[in-house]
């Protein structure tokens, strides 16, 4: 696929996942006209949106008649494989919660497992890669002991270095540890970013959690409002990266269809109070842009009226940033970081100031590849510098970079 067509296929996939029937039909027709079915399925697989694509195709007989048979068969096989994987991960989550409950630890499933349990009703409708649990920080030692006794291995770096790396990072990282066992990976979270909003405090998530039954298993999952806020925070934390934000948008769309009437006003107020109002408004508008009759459009209007003018302007810029990312026009990470100078300087100064407090050498978190030749490193730095320079010379885009940096900085 030509680079010029990549943005078209990515946009088409988002339209298929989020759009109304007319938008979906137009997107699928355009994909067929360009004979880009294989590319559409490939991106859907990479972005973990295979169930949503299959559901859209099932509603469009014309598209099903035109799609290449081998591609359709590949999509069917992918659906079967990923449904089985998601089902196994749901079972893993239930088992992990059981063993930690026996150790006296209250856990809450979030993200993909929670979405399957509360929004989609089955593993075949939502792809998920691993289990994400929330605990209160005071129970971290008990959690680790219980998991290791059950055969899990703590895959994260030594604790003090790990926490320092998160605290001084230029990126919004959750405070979490990764454990690996026979059931797969288990990410245990206890804080969302260096300065999380009170609405996303781990204790609050635990207290407001609910029980949900899916595929014969009962899970404790994030409450409706907390689930949605975590999705918005995740999109912002990832700088609205296309591959993850598309899934966050699909979940937000499904959430509003199920919970919007009863919980929508509560979510809007919570997002505004947590500093996530502009991010939620940008995501809601991205959905409403493709489906003006969707109930989230009314929610976007209500949130627009709730936010102050500065937050509304920020939302407009965030939405523009999201749309460009979805088309594949993402900026270099450093371009956005330049507009958060305090965070950038802290990431440089923090490790130096704390080197004496952390004993021993910093652990290696990955196997290092052999160093590249000097001329290659110099060339790469020059090319990256040229790219950043070009990005900074586009005034309209600069405003969006500044908006993302400002929104993220609230939680550093």
mmCIF file of N, CA and C in Angstrom, residues 134-205:
data_model
loop_
_atom_site.group_PDB
_atom_site.id
_atom_site.type_symbol
_atom_site.label_atom_id
_atom_site.label_comp_id
_atom_site.label_asym_id
_atom_site.label_seq_id
_atom_site.Cartn_x
_atom_site.Cartn_y
_atom_site.Cartn_z
ATOM 1 N N UNK A 134 -6.705 -2.919 39.330
ATOM 2 C CA UNK A 134 -6.406 -1.809 40.227
ATOM 3 C C UNK A 134 -6.475 -2.315 41.661
ATOM 4 N N UNK A 135 -5.486 -1.917 42.459
ATOM 5 C CA UNK A 135 -5.489 -2.192 43.888
ATOM 6 C C UNK A 135 -5.154 -0.894 44.609
ATOM 7 N N UNK A 136 -5.337 -0.869 45.912
ATOM 8 C CA UNK A 136 -4.862 0.258 46.700
ATOM 9 C C UNK A 136 -3.378 0.053 47.006
ATOM 10 N N UNK A 137 -2.623 1.146 47.040
ATOM 11 C CA UNK A 137 -1.170 1.050 47.179
ATOM 12 C C UNK A 137 -0.762 0.285 48.425
ATOM 13 N N UNK A 138 -1.526 0.424 49.507
ATOM 14 C CA UNK A 138 -1.166 -0.244 50.763
ATOM 15 C C UNK A 138 -1.171 -1.764 50.627
ATOM 16 N N UNK A 139 -1.808 -2.288 49.596
ATOM 17 C CA UNK A 139 -1.896 -3.734 49.423
ATOM 18 C C UNK A 139 -0.920 -4.271 48.380
ATOM 19 N N UNK A 140 0.025 -3.433 47.970
ATOM 20 C CA UNK A 140 0.956 -3.859 46.929
ATOM 21 C C UNK A 140 1.827 -5.019 47.387
ATOM 22 N N UNK A 141 2.384 -4.939 48.603
ATOM 23 C CA UNK A 141 3.248 -6.017 49.095
ATOM 24 C C UNK A 141 2.480 -7.324 49.212
ATOM 25 N N UNK A 142 1.275 -7.266 49.757
ATOM 26 C CA UNK A 142 0.448 -8.470 49.879
ATOM 27 C C UNK A 142 0.130 -9.038 48.506
ATOM 28 N N UNK A 143 -0.153 -8.158 47.570
ATOM 29 C CA UNK A 143 -0.455 -8.593 46.201
ATOM 30 C C UNK A 143 0.728 -9.319 45.581
ATOM 31 N N UNK A 144 1.879 -8.718 45.709
ATOM 32 C CA UNK A 144 3.069 -9.316 45.111
ATOM 33 C C UNK A 144 3.364 -10.677 45.738
ATOM 34 N N UNK A 145 3.256 -10.760 47.061
ATOM 35 C CA UNK A 145 3.524 -12.028 47.741
ATOM 36 C C UNK A 145 2.555 -13.108 47.284
ATOM 37 N N UNK A 146 1.262 -12.759 47.215
ATOM 38 C CA UNK A 146 0.255 -13.733 46.819
ATOM 39 C C UNK A 146 0.476 -14.206 45.385
ATOM 40 N N UNK A 147 0.803 -13.288 44.489
ATOM 41 C CA UNK A 147 1.015 -13.672 43.097
ATOM 42 C C UNK A 147 2.256 -14.552 42.950
ATOM 43 N N UNK A 148 3.337 -14.198 43.630
ATOM 44 C CA UNK A 148 4.565 -14.980 43.501
ATOM 45 C C UNK A 148 4.395 -16.377 44.087
ATOM 46 N N UNK A 149 3.602 -16.496 45.145
ATOM 47 C CA UNK A 149 3.327 -17.820 45.708
ATOM 48 C C UNK A 149 2.523 -18.677 44.740
ATOM 49 N N UNK A 150 1.796 -18.028 43.860
ATOM 50 C CA UNK A 150 0.975 -18.750 42.881
ATOM 51 C C UNK A 150 1.703 -18.968 41.565
ATOM 52 N N UNK A 151 2.999 -18.628 41.524
ATOM 53 C CA UNK A 151 3.805 -18.909 40.343
ATOM 54 C C UNK A 151 4.025 -17.747 39.408
ATOM 55 N N UNK A 152 3.530 -16.563 39.746
ATOM 56 C CA UNK A 152 3.775 -15.378 38.920
ATOM 57 C C UNK A 152 5.183 -14.851 39.154
ATOM 58 N N UNK A 153 5.727 -14.203 38.137
ATOM 59 C CA UNK A 153 7.038 -13.558 38.235
ATOM 60 C C UNK A 153 6.858 -12.059 38.046
ATOM 61 N N UNK A 154 7.476 -11.279 38.908
ATOM 62 C CA UNK A 154 7.445 -9.822 38.762
ATOM 63 C C UNK A 154 8.418 -9.450 37.651
ATOM 64 N N UNK A 155 7.883 -8.928 36.547
ATOM 65 C CA UNK A 155 8.695 -8.645 35.381
ATOM 66 C C UNK A 155 9.232 -7.219 35.350
ATOM 67 N N UNK A 156 8.851 -6.404 36.319
ATOM 68 C CA UNK A 156 9.253 -4.998 36.316
ATOM 69 C C UNK A 156 10.639 -4.830 36.927
ATOM 70 N N UNK A 157 11.291 -3.682 36.663
ATOM 71 C CA UNK A 157 12.603 -3.426 37.261
ATOM 72 C C UNK A 157 12.496 -3.309 38.775
ATOM 73 N N UNK A 158 13.646 -3.347 39.501
ATOM 74 C CA UNK A 158 13.624 -3.158 40.953
ATOM 75 C C UNK A 158 12.810 -1.928 41.343
ATOM 76 N N UNK A 159 12.103 -2.036 42.449
ATOM 77 C CA UNK A 159 11.020 -1.111 42.775
ATOM 78 C C UNK A 159 11.451 0.350 42.790
ATOM 79 N N UNK A 160 12.496 0.710 43.535
ATOM 80 C CA UNK A 160 12.861 2.128 43.677
ATOM 81 C C UNK A 160 13.246 2.740 42.338
ATOM 82 N N UNK A 161 14.012 2.027 41.553
ATOM 83 C CA UNK A 161 14.388 2.540 40.228
ATOM 84 C C UNK A 161 13.155 2.666 39.328
ATOM 85 N N UNK A 162 12.274 1.690 39.424
ATOM 86 C CA UNK A 162 11.069 1.707 38.606
ATOM 87 C C UNK A 162 10.211 2.928 38.931
ATOM 88 N N UNK A 163 9.995 3.172 40.221
ATOM 89 C CA UNK A 163 9.176 4.309 40.629
ATOM 90 C C UNK A 163 9.836 5.642 40.258
ATOM 91 N N UNK A 164 11.159 5.709 40.390
ATOM 92 C CA UNK A 164 11.856 6.945 40.013
ATOM 93 C C UNK A 164 11.739 7.189 38.510
ATOM 94 N N UNK A 165 11.853 6.129 37.726
ATOM 95 C CA UNK A 165 11.736 6.269 36.274
ATOM 96 C C UNK A 165 10.366 6.802 35.888
ATOM 97 N N UNK A 166 9.327 6.312 36.549
ATOM 98 C CA UNK A 166 7.977 6.771 36.259
ATOM 99 C C UNK A 166 7.813 8.224 36.677
ATOM 100 N N UNK A 167 8.283 8.543 37.892
ATOM 101 C CA UNK A 167 8.103 9.888 38.420
ATOM 102 C C UNK A 167 8.807 10.967 37.622
ATOM 103 N N UNK A 168 9.939 10.615 37.029
ATOM 104 C CA UNK A 168 10.715 11.619 36.309
ATOM 105 C C UNK A 168 10.551 11.532 34.788
ATOM 106 N N UNK A 169 9.692 10.660 34.343
ATOM 107 C CA UNK A 169 9.492 10.513 32.900
ATOM 108 C C UNK A 169 8.784 11.732 32.319
ATOM 109 N N UNK A 170 9.048 12.020 31.046
ATOM 110 C CA UNK A 170 8.322 13.089 30.350
ATOM 111 C C UNK A 170 6.931 12.632 29.953
ATOM 112 N N UNK A 171 6.672 11.325 30.033
ATOM 113 C CA UNK A 171 5.394 10.780 29.614
ATOM 114 C C UNK A 171 4.532 10.473 30.839
ATOM 115 N N UNK A 172 3.225 10.396 30.636
ATOM 116 C CA UNK A 172 2.299 10.077 31.719
ATOM 117 C C UNK A 172 2.217 8.560 31.872
ATOM 118 N N UNK A 173 3.005 8.022 32.798
ATOM 119 C CA UNK A 173 2.991 6.583 33.036
ATOM 120 C C UNK A 173 2.171 6.268 34.281
ATOM 121 N N UNK A 174 1.411 5.186 34.220
ATOM 122 C CA UNK A 174 0.746 4.692 35.418
ATOM 123 C C UNK A 174 1.769 4.057 36.340
ATOM 124 N N UNK A 175 1.509 4.132 37.633
ATOM 125 C CA UNK A 175 2.312 3.391 38.599
ATOM 126 C C UNK A 175 1.754 1.972 38.635
ATOM 127 N N UNK A 176 2.519 1.049 38.110
ATOM 128 C CA UNK A 176 2.023 -0.318 37.957
ATOM 129 C C UNK A 176 3.194 -1.285 37.897
ATOM 130 N N UNK A 177 2.922 -2.536 38.213
ATOM 131 C CA UNK A 177 3.900 -3.610 38.080
ATOM 132 C C UNK A 177 3.298 -4.682 37.187
ATOM 133 N N UNK A 178 4.140 -5.311 36.390
ATOM 134 C CA UNK A 178 3.707 -6.364 35.485
ATOM 135 C C UNK A 178 4.154 -7.718 36.017
ATOM 136 N N UNK A 179 3.202 -8.647 36.122
ATOM 137 C CA UNK A 179 3.482 -10.000 36.587
ATOM 138 C C UNK A 179 3.127 -10.969 35.464
ATOM 139 N N UNK A 180 3.946 -12.001 35.293
ATOM 140 C CA UNK A 180 3.714 -12.992 34.252
ATOM 141 C C UNK A 180 3.519 -14.353 34.886
ATOM 142 N N UNK A 181 2.486 -15.062 34.437
ATOM 143 C CA UNK A 181 2.205 -16.401 34.927
ATOM 144 C C UNK A 181 1.710 -17.267 33.799
ATOM 145 N N UNK A 182 1.255 -18.454 34.142
ATOM 146 C CA UNK A 182 0.788 -19.375 33.105
ATOM 147 C C UNK A 182 -0.409 -18.813 32.347
ATOM 148 N N UNK A 183 -1.193 -17.967 33.007
ATOM 149 C CA UNK A 183 -2.365 -17.412 32.354
ATOM 150 C C UNK A 183 -2.074 -16.233 31.457
ATOM 151 N N UNK A 184 -0.853 -15.718 31.494
ATOM 152 C CA UNK A 184 -0.486 -14.552 30.706
ATOM 153 C C UNK A 184 -0.022 -13.418 31.597
ATOM 154 N N UNK A 185 -0.054 -12.215 31.058
ATOM 155 C CA UNK A 185 0.421 -11.049 31.803
ATOM 156 C C UNK A 185 -0.682 -10.429 32.638
ATOM 157 N N UNK A 186 -0.251 -9.875 33.780
ATOM 158 C CA UNK A 186 -1.158 -9.230 34.710
ATOM 159 C C UNK A 186 -0.526 -7.893 35.100
ATOM 160 N N UNK A 187 -1.180 -6.778 34.740
ATOM 161 C CA UNK A 187 -0.683 -5.456 35.104
ATOM 162 C C UNK A 187 -1.465 -4.963 36.317
ATOM 163 N N UNK A 188 -0.750 -4.708 37.401
ATOM 164 C CA UNK A 188 -1.371 -4.277 38.653
ATOM 165 C C UNK A 188 -1.086 -2.793 38.842
ATOM 166 N N UNK A 189 -2.142 -1.965 38.826
ATOM 167 C CA UNK A 189 -2.041 -0.514 38.913
ATOM 168 C C UNK A 189 -2.475 -0.041 40.300
ATOM 169 N N UNK A 190 -1.825 1.036 40.767
ATOM 170 C CA UNK A 190 -2.310 1.648 41.997
ATOM 171 C C UNK A 190 -2.300 3.186 41.935
ATOM 172 N N UNK A 191 -1.835 3.748 40.833
ATOM 173 C CA UNK A 191 -1.883 5.210 40.673
ATOM 174 C C UNK A 191 -1.799 5.540 39.188
ATOM 175 N N UNK A 192 -2.620 6.514 38.770
ATOM 176 C CA UNK A 192 -2.700 6.855 37.353
ATOM 177 C C UNK A 192 -2.007 8.188 37.100
ATOM 178 N N UNK A 193 -0.691 8.085 36.785
ATOM 179 C CA UNK A 193 0.121 9.266 36.553
ATOM 180 C C UNK A 193 0.695 9.808 37.856
ATOM 181 N N UNK A 194 1.731 10.644 37.764
ATOM 182 C CA UNK A 194 2.337 11.210 38.970
ATOM 183 C C UNK A 194 1.374 12.037 39.821
ATOM 184 N N UNK A 195 0.384 12.662 39.175
ATOM 185 C CA UNK A 195 -0.569 13.505 39.925
ATOM 186 C C UNK A 195 -1.978 13.230 39.400
ATOM 187 N N UNK A 196 -2.544 12.099 39.784
ATOM 188 C CA UNK A 196 -3.831 11.697 39.209
ATOM 189 C C UNK A 196 -4.975 12.558 39.733
ATOM 190 N N UNK A 197 -6.042 12.701 38.956
ATOM 191 C CA UNK A 197 -7.223 13.404 39.458
ATOM 192 C C UNK A 197 -7.869 12.604 40.583
ATOM 193 N N UNK A 198 -8.495 13.296 41.514
ATOM 194 C CA UNK A 198 -9.104 12.613 42.651
ATOM 195 C C UNK A 198 -10.143 11.597 42.203
ATOM 196 N N UNK A 199 -10.827 11.887 41.089
ATOM 197 C CA UNK A 199 -11.842 10.962 40.583
ATOM 198 C C UNK A 199 -11.252 9.625 40.163
ATOM 199 N N UNK A 200 -9.928 9.578 39.929
ATOM 200 C CA UNK A 200 -9.272 8.341 39.530
ATOM 201 C C UNK A 200 -8.309 7.836 40.601
ATOM 202 N N UNK A 201 -8.520 8.239 41.835
ATOM 203 C CA UNK A 201 -7.736 7.679 42.924
ATOM 204 C C UNK A 201 -8.056 6.192 43.051
ATOM 205 N N UNK A 202 -7.044 5.378 43.304
ATOM 206 C CA UNK A 202 -7.247 3.929 43.344
ATOM 207 C C UNK A 202 -8.306 3.548 44.370
ATOM 208 N N UNK A 203 -8.270 4.179 45.549
ATOM 209 C CA UNK A 203 -9.254 3.860 46.573
ATOM 210 C C UNK A 203 -10.674 4.141 46.116
ATOM 211 N N UNK A 204 -10.848 5.223 45.390
ATOM 212 C CA UNK A 204 -12.176 5.569 44.887
ATOM 213 C C UNK A 204 -12.643 4.555 43.838
ATOM 214 N N UNK A 205 -11.719 4.146 42.956
ATOM 215 C CA UNK A 205 -12.070 3.146 41.940
ATOM 216 C C UNK A 205 -12.501 1.845 42.611
#
